PDB file of C-alpha atoms in Angstrom:
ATOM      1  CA  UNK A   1     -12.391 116.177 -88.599  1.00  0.00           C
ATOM      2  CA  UNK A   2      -9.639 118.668 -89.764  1.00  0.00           C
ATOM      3  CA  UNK A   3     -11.450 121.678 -88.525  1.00  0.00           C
ATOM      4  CA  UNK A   4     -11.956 120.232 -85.023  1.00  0.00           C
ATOM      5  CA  UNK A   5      -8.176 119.351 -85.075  1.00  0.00           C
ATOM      6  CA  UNK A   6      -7.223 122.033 -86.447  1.00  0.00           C
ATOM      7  CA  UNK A   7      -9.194 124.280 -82.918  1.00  0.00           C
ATOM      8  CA  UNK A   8     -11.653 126.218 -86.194  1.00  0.00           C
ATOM      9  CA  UNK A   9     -15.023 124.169 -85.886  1.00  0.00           C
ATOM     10  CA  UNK A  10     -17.506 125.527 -87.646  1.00  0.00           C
ATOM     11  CA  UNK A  11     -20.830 124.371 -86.546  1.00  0.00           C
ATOM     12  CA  UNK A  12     -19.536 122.414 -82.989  1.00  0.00           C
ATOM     13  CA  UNK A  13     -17.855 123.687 -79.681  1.00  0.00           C
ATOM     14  CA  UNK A  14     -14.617 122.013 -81.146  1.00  0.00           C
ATOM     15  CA  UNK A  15     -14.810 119.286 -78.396  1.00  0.00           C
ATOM     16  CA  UNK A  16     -12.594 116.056 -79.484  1.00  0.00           C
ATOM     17  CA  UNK A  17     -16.151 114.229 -79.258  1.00  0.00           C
ATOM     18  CA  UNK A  18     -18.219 112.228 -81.767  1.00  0.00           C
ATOM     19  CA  UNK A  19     -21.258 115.177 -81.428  1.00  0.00           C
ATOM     20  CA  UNK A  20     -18.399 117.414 -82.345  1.00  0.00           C
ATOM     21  CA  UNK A  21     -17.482 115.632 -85.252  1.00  0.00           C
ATOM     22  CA  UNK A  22     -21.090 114.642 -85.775  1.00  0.00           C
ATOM     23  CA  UNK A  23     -22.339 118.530 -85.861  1.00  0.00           C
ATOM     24  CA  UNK A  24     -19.125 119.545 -87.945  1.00  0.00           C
ATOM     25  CA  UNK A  25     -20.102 117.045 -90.561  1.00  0.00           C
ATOM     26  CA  UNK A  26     -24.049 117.834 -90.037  1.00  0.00           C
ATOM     27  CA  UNK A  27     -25.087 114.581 -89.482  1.00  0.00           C
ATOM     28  CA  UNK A  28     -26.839 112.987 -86.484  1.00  0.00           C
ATOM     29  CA  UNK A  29     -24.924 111.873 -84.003  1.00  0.00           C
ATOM     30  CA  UNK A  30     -26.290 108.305 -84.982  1.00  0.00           C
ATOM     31  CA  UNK A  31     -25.168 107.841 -88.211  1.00  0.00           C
ATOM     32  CA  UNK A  32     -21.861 108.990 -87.753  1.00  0.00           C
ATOM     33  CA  UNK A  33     -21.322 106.047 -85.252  1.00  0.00           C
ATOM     34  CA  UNK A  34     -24.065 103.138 -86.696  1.00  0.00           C
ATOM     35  CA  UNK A  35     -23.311 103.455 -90.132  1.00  0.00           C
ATOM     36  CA  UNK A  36     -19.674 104.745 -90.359  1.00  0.00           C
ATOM     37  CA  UNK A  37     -17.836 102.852 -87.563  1.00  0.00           C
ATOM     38  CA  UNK A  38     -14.606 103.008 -90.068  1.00  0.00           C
ATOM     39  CA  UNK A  39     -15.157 107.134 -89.629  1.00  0.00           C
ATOM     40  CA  UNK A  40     -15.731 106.724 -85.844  1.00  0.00           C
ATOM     41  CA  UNK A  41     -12.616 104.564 -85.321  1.00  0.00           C
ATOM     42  CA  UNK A  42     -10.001 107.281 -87.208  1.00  0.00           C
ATOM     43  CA  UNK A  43     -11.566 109.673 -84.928  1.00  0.00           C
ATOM     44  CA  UNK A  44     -10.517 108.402 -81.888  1.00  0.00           C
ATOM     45  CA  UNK A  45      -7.533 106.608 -83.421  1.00  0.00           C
ATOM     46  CA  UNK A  46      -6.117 110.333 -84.599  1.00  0.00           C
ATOM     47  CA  UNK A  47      -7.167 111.914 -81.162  1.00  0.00           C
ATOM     48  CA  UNK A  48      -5.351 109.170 -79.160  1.00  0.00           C
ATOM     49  CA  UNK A  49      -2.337 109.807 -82.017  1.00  0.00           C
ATOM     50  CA  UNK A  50      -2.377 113.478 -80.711  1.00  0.00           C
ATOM     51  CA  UNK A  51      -2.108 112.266 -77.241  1.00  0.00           C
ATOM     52  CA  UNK A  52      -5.075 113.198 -75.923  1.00  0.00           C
ATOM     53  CA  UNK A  53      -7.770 111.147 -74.407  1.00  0.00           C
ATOM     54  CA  UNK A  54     -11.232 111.094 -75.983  1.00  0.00           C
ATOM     55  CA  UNK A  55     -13.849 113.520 -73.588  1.00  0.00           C
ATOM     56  CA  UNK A  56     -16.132 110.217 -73.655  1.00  0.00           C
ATOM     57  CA  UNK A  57     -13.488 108.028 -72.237  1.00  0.00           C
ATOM     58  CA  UNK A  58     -12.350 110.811 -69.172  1.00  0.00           C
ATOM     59  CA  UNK A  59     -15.945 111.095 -68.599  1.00  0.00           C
ATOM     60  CA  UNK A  60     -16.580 107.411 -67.895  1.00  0.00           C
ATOM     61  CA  UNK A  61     -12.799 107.301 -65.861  1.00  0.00           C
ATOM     62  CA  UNK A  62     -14.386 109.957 -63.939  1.00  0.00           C
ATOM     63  CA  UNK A  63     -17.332 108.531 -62.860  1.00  0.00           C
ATOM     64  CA  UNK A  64     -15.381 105.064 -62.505  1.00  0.00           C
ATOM     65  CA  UNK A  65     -13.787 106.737 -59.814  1.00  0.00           C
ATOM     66  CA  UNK A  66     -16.784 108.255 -57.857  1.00  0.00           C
ATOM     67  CA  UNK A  67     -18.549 104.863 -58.238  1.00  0.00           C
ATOM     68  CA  UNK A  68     -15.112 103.316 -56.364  1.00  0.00           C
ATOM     69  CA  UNK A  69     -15.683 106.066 -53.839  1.00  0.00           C
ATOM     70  CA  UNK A  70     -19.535 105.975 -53.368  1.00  0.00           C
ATOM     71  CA  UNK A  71     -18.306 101.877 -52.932  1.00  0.00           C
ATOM     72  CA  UNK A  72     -15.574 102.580 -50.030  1.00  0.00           C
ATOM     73  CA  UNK A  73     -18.616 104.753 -48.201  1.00  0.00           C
ATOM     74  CA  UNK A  74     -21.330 101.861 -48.982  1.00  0.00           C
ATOM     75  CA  UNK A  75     -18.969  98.976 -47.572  1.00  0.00           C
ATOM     76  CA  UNK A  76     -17.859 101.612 -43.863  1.00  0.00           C
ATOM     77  CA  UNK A  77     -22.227 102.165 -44.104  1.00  0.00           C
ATOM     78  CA  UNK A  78     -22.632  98.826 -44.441  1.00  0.00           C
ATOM     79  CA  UNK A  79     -19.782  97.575 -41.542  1.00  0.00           C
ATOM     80  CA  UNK A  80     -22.063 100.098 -39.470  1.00  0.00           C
ATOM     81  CA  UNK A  81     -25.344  98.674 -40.133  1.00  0.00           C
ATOM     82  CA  UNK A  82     -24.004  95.627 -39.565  1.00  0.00           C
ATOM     83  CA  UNK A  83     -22.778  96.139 -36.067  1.00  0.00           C
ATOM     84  CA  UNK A  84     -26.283  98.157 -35.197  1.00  0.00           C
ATOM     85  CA  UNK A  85     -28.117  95.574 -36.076  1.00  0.00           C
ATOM     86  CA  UNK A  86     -25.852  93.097 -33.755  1.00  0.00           C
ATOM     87  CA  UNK A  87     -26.485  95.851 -30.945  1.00  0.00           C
ATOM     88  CA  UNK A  88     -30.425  96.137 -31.581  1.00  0.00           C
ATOM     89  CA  UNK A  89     -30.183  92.252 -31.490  1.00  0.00           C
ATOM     90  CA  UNK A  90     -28.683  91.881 -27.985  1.00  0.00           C
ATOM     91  CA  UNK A  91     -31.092  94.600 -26.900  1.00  0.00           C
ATOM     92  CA  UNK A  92     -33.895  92.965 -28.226  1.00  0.00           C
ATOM     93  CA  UNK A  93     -33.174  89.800 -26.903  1.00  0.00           C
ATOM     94  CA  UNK A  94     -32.540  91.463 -23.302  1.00  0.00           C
ATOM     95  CA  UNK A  95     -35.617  92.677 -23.103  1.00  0.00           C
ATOM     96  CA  UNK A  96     -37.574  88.957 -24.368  1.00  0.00           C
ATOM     97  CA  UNK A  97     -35.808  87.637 -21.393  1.00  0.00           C
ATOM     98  CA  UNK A  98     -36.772  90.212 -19.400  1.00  0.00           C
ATOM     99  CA  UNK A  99     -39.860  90.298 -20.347  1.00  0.00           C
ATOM    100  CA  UNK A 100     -40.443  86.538 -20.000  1.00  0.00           C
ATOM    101  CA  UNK A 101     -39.054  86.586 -16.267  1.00  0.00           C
ATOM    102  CA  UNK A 102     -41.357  89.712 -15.600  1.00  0.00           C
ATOM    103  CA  UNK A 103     -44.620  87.245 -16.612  1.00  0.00           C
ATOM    104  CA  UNK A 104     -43.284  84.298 -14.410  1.00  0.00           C
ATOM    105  CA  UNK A 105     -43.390  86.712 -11.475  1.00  0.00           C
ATOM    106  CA  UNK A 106     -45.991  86.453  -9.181  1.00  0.00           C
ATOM    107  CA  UNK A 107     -47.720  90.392  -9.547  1.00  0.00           C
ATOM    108  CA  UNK A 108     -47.330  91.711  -6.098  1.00  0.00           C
ATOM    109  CA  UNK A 109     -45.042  89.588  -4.209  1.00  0.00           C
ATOM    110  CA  UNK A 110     -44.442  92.378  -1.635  1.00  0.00           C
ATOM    111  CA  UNK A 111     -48.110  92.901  -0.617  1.00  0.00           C
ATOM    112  CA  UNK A 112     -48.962  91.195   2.826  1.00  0.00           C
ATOM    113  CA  UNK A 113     -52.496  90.380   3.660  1.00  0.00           C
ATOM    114  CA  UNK A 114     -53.601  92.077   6.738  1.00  0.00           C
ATOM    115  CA  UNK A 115     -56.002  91.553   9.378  1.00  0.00           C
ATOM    116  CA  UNK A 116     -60.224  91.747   7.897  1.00  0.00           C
ATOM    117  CA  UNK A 117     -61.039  93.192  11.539  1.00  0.00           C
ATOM    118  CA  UNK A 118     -62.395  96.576  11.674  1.00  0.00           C
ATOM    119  CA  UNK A 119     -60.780  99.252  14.006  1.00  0.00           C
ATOM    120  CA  UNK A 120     -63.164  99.912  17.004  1.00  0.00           C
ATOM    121  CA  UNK A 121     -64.211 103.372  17.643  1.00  0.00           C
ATOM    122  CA  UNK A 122     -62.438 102.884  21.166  1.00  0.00           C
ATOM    123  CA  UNK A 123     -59.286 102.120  20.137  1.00  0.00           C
TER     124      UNK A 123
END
């Protein structure tokens, strides 16, 4: 822990992080933080002495704040969709009724019958 504190790790990248700490004391990662909570607990209680914020804990503010982001762009998306699907709702329903008054509608109501006679040769 003193070595990483200290900015002369030995066997880590000198990150304030449990792997740090973990690869300083050459131990897996796991049983630093399963079977030595106690150890675990001074680590971050001594970085958070030193004023500094553990990386773990700026990682997970960091993506706290792109999911509140990626939220505020889901919820305009979502406003939008809403409203389409209003506007494809009207149109849709436009074209039922126009569709239902087009079958009502007699099919040629323009065409007149005309005459069966057949046009003599003479005119």
């Amino acid at each position: 822990m003193d070595r990483i504190f200290n900015d002369a790790p030995a066997r880590s990248d000198g990150a304030w992080t449990i792997v740090a700490l973990a690869a300083e004391a050459g131990v897996p990662r796991n049983a630093l933080t399963q079977r030595h909570p106690d150890l675990r607990n001074e680590f971050y209680d001594q970085v958070r002495t030193r004023g500094q914020t553990p990386d773990h804990e700026k990682r997970l503010r960091r993506q706290i704040a792109k999911l509140k982001e990626l939220r505020v762009a889901d919820a305009v998306q979502i406003r939008q969709l809403e409203a389409d699907i209003e506007a494809l709702v009207g149109a849709l329903h436009l074209s039922q009724l126009e569709n239902s008054r087009l079958r009502t509608q007699p099919a040629n109501p323009d065409i007149r019958l005309l005459s069966n006679r057949v046009p003599d040769s003479q005119g």
